[in-house]
Coordinates of C-alpha atoms in Angstrom, one line a residue:
X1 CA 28.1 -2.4 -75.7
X2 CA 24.6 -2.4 -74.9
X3 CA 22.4 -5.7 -77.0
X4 CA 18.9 -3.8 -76.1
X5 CA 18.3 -0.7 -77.5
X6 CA 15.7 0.6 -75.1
X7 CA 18.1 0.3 -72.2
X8 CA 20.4 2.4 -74.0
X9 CA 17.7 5.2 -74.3
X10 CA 16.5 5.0 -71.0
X11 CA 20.4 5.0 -69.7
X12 CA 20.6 7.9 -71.8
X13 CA 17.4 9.3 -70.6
X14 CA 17.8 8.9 -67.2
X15 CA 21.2 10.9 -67.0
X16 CA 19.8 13.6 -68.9
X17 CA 17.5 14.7 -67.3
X18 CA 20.2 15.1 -64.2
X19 CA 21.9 17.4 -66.3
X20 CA 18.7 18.9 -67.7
X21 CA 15.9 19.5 -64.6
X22 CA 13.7 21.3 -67.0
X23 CA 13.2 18.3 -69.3
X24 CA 11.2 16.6 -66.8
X25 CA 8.6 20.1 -66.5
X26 CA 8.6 19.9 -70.6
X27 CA 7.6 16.6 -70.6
X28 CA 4.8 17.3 -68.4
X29 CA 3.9 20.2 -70.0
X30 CA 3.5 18.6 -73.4
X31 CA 3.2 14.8 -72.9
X32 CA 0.0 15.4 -70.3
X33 CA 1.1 11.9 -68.6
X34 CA 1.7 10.2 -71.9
X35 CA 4.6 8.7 -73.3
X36 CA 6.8 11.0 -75.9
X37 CA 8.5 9.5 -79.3
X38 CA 12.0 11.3 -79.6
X39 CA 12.7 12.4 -82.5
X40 CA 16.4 12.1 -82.2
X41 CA 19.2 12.6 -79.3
X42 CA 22.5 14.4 -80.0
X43 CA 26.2 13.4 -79.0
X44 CA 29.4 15.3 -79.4
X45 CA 33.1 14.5 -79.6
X46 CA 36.6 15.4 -81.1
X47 CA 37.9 13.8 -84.3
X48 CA 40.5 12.3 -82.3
X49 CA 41.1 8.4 -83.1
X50 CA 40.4 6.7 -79.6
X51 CA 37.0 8.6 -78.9
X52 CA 35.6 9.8 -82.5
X53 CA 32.8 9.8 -84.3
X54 CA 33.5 6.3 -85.4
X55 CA 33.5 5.0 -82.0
X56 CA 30.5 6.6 -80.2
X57 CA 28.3 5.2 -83.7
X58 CA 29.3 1.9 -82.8
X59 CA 27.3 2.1 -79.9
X60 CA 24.3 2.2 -82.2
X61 CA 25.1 0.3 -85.4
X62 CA 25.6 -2.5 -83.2
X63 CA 22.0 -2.1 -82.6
X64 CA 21.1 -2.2 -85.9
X65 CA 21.5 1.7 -86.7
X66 CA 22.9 2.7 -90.3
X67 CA 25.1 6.1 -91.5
X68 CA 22.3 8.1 -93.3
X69 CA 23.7 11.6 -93.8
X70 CA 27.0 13.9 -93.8
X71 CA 26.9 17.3 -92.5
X72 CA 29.6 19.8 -92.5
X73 CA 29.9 22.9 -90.4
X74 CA 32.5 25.4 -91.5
X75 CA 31.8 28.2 -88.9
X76 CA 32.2 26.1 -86.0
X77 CA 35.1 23.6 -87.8
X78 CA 32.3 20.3 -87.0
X79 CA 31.2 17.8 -89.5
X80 CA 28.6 15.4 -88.4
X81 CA 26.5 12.2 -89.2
X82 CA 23.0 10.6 -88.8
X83 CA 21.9 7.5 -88.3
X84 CA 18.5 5.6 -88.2
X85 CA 17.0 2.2 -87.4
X86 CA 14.7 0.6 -89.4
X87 CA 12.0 0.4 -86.7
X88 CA 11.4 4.3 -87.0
X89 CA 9.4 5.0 -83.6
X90 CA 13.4 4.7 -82.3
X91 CA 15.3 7.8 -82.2
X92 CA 17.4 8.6 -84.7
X93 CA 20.9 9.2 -83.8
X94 CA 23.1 12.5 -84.5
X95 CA 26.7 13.0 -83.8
X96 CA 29.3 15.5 -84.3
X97 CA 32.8 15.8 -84.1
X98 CA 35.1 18.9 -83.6
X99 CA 37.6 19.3 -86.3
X100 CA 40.9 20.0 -83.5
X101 CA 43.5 20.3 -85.8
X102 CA 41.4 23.3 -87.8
X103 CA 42.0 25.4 -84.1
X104 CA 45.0 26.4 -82.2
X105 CA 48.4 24.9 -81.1
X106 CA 46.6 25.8 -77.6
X107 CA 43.0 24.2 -78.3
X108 CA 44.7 20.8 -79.8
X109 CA 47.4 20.6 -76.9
X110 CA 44.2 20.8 -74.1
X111 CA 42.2 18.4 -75.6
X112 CA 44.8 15.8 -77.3
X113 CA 45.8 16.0 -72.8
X114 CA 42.4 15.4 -72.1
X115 CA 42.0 12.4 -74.2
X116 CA 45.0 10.9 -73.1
X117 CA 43.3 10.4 -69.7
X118 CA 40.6 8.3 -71.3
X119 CA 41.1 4.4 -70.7
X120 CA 40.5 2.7 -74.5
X121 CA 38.4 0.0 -72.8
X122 CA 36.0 2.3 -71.6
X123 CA 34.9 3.7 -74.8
X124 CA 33.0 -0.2 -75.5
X125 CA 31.9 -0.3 -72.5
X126 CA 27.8 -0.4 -72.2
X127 CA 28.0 3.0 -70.7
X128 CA 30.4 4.9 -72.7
X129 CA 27.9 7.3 -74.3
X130 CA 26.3 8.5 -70.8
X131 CA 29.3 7.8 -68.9
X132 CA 30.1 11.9 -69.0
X133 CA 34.2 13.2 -68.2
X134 CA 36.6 11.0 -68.2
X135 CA 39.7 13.8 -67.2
X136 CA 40.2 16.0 -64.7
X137 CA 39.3 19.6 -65.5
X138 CA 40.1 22.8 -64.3
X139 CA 37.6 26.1 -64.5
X140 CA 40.7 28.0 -66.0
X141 CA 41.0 25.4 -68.9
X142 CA 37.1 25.4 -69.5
X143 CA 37.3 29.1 -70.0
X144 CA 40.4 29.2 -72.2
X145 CA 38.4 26.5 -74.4
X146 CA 35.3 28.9 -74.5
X147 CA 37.2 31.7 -75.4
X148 CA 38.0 29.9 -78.8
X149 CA 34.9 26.6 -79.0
X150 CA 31.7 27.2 -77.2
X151 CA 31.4 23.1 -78.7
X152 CA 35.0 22.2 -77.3
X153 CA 34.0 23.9 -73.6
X154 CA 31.4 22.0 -73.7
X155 CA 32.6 18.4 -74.5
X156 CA 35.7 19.2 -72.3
X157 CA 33.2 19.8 -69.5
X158 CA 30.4 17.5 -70.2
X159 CA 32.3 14.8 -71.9
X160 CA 30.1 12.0 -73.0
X161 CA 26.4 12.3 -72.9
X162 CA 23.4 13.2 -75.2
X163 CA 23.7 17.1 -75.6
X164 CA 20.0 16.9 -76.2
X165 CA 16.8 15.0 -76.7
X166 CA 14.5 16.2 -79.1
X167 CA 10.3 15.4 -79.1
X168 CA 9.2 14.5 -82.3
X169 CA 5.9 16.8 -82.8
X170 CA 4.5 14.3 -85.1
X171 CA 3.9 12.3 -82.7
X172 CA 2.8 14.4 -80.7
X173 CA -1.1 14.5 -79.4
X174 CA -2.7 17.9 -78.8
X175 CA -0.3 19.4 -81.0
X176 CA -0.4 20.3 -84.4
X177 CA 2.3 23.1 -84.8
X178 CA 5.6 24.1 -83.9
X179 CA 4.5 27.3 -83.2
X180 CA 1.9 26.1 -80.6
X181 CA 4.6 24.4 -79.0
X182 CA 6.9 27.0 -78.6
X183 CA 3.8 29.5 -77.5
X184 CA 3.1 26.5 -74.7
X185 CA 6.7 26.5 -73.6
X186 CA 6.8 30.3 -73.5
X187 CA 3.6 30.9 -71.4
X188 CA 5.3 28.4 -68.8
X189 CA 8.7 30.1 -68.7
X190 CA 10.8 28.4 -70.9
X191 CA 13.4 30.4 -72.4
X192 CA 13.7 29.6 -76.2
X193 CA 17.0 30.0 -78.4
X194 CA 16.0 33.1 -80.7
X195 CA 19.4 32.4 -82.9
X196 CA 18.3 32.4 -86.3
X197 CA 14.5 32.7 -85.4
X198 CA 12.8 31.1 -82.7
X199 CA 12.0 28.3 -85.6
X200 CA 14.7 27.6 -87.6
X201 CA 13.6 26.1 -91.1
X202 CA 10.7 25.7 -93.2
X203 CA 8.0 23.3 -95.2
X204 CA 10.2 23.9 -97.7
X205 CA 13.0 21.8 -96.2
X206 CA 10.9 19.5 -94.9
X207 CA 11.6 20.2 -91.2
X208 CA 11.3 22.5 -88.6
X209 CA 13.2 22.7 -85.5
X210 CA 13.0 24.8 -82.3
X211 CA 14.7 24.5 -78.9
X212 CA 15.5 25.7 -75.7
X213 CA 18.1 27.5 -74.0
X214 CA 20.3 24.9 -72.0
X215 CA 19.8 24.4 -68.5
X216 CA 22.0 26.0 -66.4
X217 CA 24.1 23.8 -63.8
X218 CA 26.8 24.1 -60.8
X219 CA 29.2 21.7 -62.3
X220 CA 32.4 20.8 -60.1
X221 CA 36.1 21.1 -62.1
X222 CA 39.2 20.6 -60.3
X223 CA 39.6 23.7 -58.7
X224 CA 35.2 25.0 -58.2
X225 CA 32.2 24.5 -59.1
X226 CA 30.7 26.7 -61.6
X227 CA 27.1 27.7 -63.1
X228 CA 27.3 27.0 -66.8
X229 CA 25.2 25.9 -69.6
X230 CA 24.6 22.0 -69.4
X231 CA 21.8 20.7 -72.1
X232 CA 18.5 21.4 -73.8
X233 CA 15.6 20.6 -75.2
X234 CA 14.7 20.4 -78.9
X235 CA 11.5 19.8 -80.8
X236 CA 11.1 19.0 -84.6
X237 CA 8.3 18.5 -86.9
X238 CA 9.1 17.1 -89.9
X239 CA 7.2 16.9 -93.4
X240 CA 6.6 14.9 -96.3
X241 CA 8.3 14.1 -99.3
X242 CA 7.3 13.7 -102.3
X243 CA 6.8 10.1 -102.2
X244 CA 4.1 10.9 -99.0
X245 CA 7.1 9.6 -96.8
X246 CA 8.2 12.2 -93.7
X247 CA 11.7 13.5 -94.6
X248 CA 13.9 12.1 -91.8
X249 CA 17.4 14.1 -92.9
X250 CA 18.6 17.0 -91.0
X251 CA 19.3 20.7 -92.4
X252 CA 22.7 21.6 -91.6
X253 CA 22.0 25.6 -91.8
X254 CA 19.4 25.3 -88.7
X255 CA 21.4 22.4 -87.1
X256 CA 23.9 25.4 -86.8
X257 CA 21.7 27.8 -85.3
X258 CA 20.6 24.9 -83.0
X259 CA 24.3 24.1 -81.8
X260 CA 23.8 27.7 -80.1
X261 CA 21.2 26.1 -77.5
X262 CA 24.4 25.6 -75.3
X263 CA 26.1 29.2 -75.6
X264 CA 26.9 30.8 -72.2
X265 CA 26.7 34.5 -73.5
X266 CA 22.7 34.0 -74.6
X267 CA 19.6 33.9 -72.5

């Protein structure tokens, strides 16, 4: 596992934005040449012993990262978890996990196959959490998944990687609203994920989200390569508590709206 946390973003960073060739244009767009703070990066797995939640945290909370919320999301059979370091300009951390045995005898039987493939040693390794598939993967199978997961499809085809970054607008110069940065990203093209409202949120939870619609990518599987949905782009402003502290939780009802970034039947 990694010992410096700033190599572990910029690993994470770095394969990304392969996956993602519009984060580069965003950053440009709204960074003008300046570094951006994250707000927090996203990862995704099953709840299956070798690879869950569990394992992908320890990449981080050997860092010095700590649990700081539970989410649960019925619709889409995923609970999830946040973490955060006490040196706050570092990302904080969520992660998900796909609740197999709430889906079909099907569903379970391809992915308890696919995570038979994975080698236990490599989920320590330094590179686990950018380290992406670690099965073989037909287009057939991908499409069986999406029939039944958008979430499963995806982790089946992306396997482990952040599904997103997200720029924190607070720290963000030039900016003041989340509307003005969705109106910036608009006027240059991007497409933004209308589920739910193009913000999902309010003041009144303390945080605002918007995001993209993923990036679409030829990705190779066994048998082609296929154009599908890879990752996105988020951006959340967050507000403050009462104690004049910024709220650093998540709200699971536009967390849910936000899993939709990746959907293959929107924009």
């Amino acid at each position: 596992m990694h010992t410096d946390i700033n190599a572990l973003f910029a690993a994470l960073w770095q394969d990304y934005i392969q996956m993602t060739p519009s984060a580069a244009k965003v950053h440009a767009l709204l960074g003008h040449g300046k570094p951006i703070i994250n707000d927090h990066i996203a990862l995704r797995t099953f709840n299956i012993a070798k690879v869950n939640l569990d394992v992908l945290a320890k990449h981080f909370t050997s860092l010095g990262y700590v649990a700081c919320g539970d989410y649960k999301f019925e619709q889409k059979k995923l609970i999830a978890k946040h973490f955060e370091h006490p040196d706050s300009t570092q990302p904080k951390v969520f992660i998900s996990e796909l609740l197999v045995e709430e889906f079909s005898p099907a569903l379970q039987e391809t992915i308890q196959g696919l995570i038979a493939q994975v080698d236990v040693a490599a989920t320590t390794a330094d590179n686990f959490i950018y380290s992406g598939r670690h099965w073989s993967l037909d287009s057939k199978t991908y499409q069986d998944l999406l029939t039944e997961s958008e979430y499963a499809a995806w982790v089946a085809a992306f396997g482990y990687r952040a599904n997103h970054f997200t720029v924190s607008i607070n720290h963000l110069d030039g900016f003041e609203t989340l509307e003005s940065v969705n109106d910036a990203l608009k006027q240059a093209g991007f497409v933004l994920n209308g589920s739910g409202g193009e913000i999902k949120g309010s003041p009144e939870v303390l945080l605002e989200q918007s995001s993209t619609m993923a990036d679409k990518i030829g990705l190779e599987f066994t048998d082609a390569t296929v154009e599908i949905p890879s990752c996105f782009y988020e951006f959340a402003l967050r507000y403050p508590m009462a104690n004049g502290e910024l709220y650093t939780g998540f709200v699971a009802a536009s967390a849910d709206k936000i899993f939709e970034s990746t959907n293959v039947n929107k924009a």
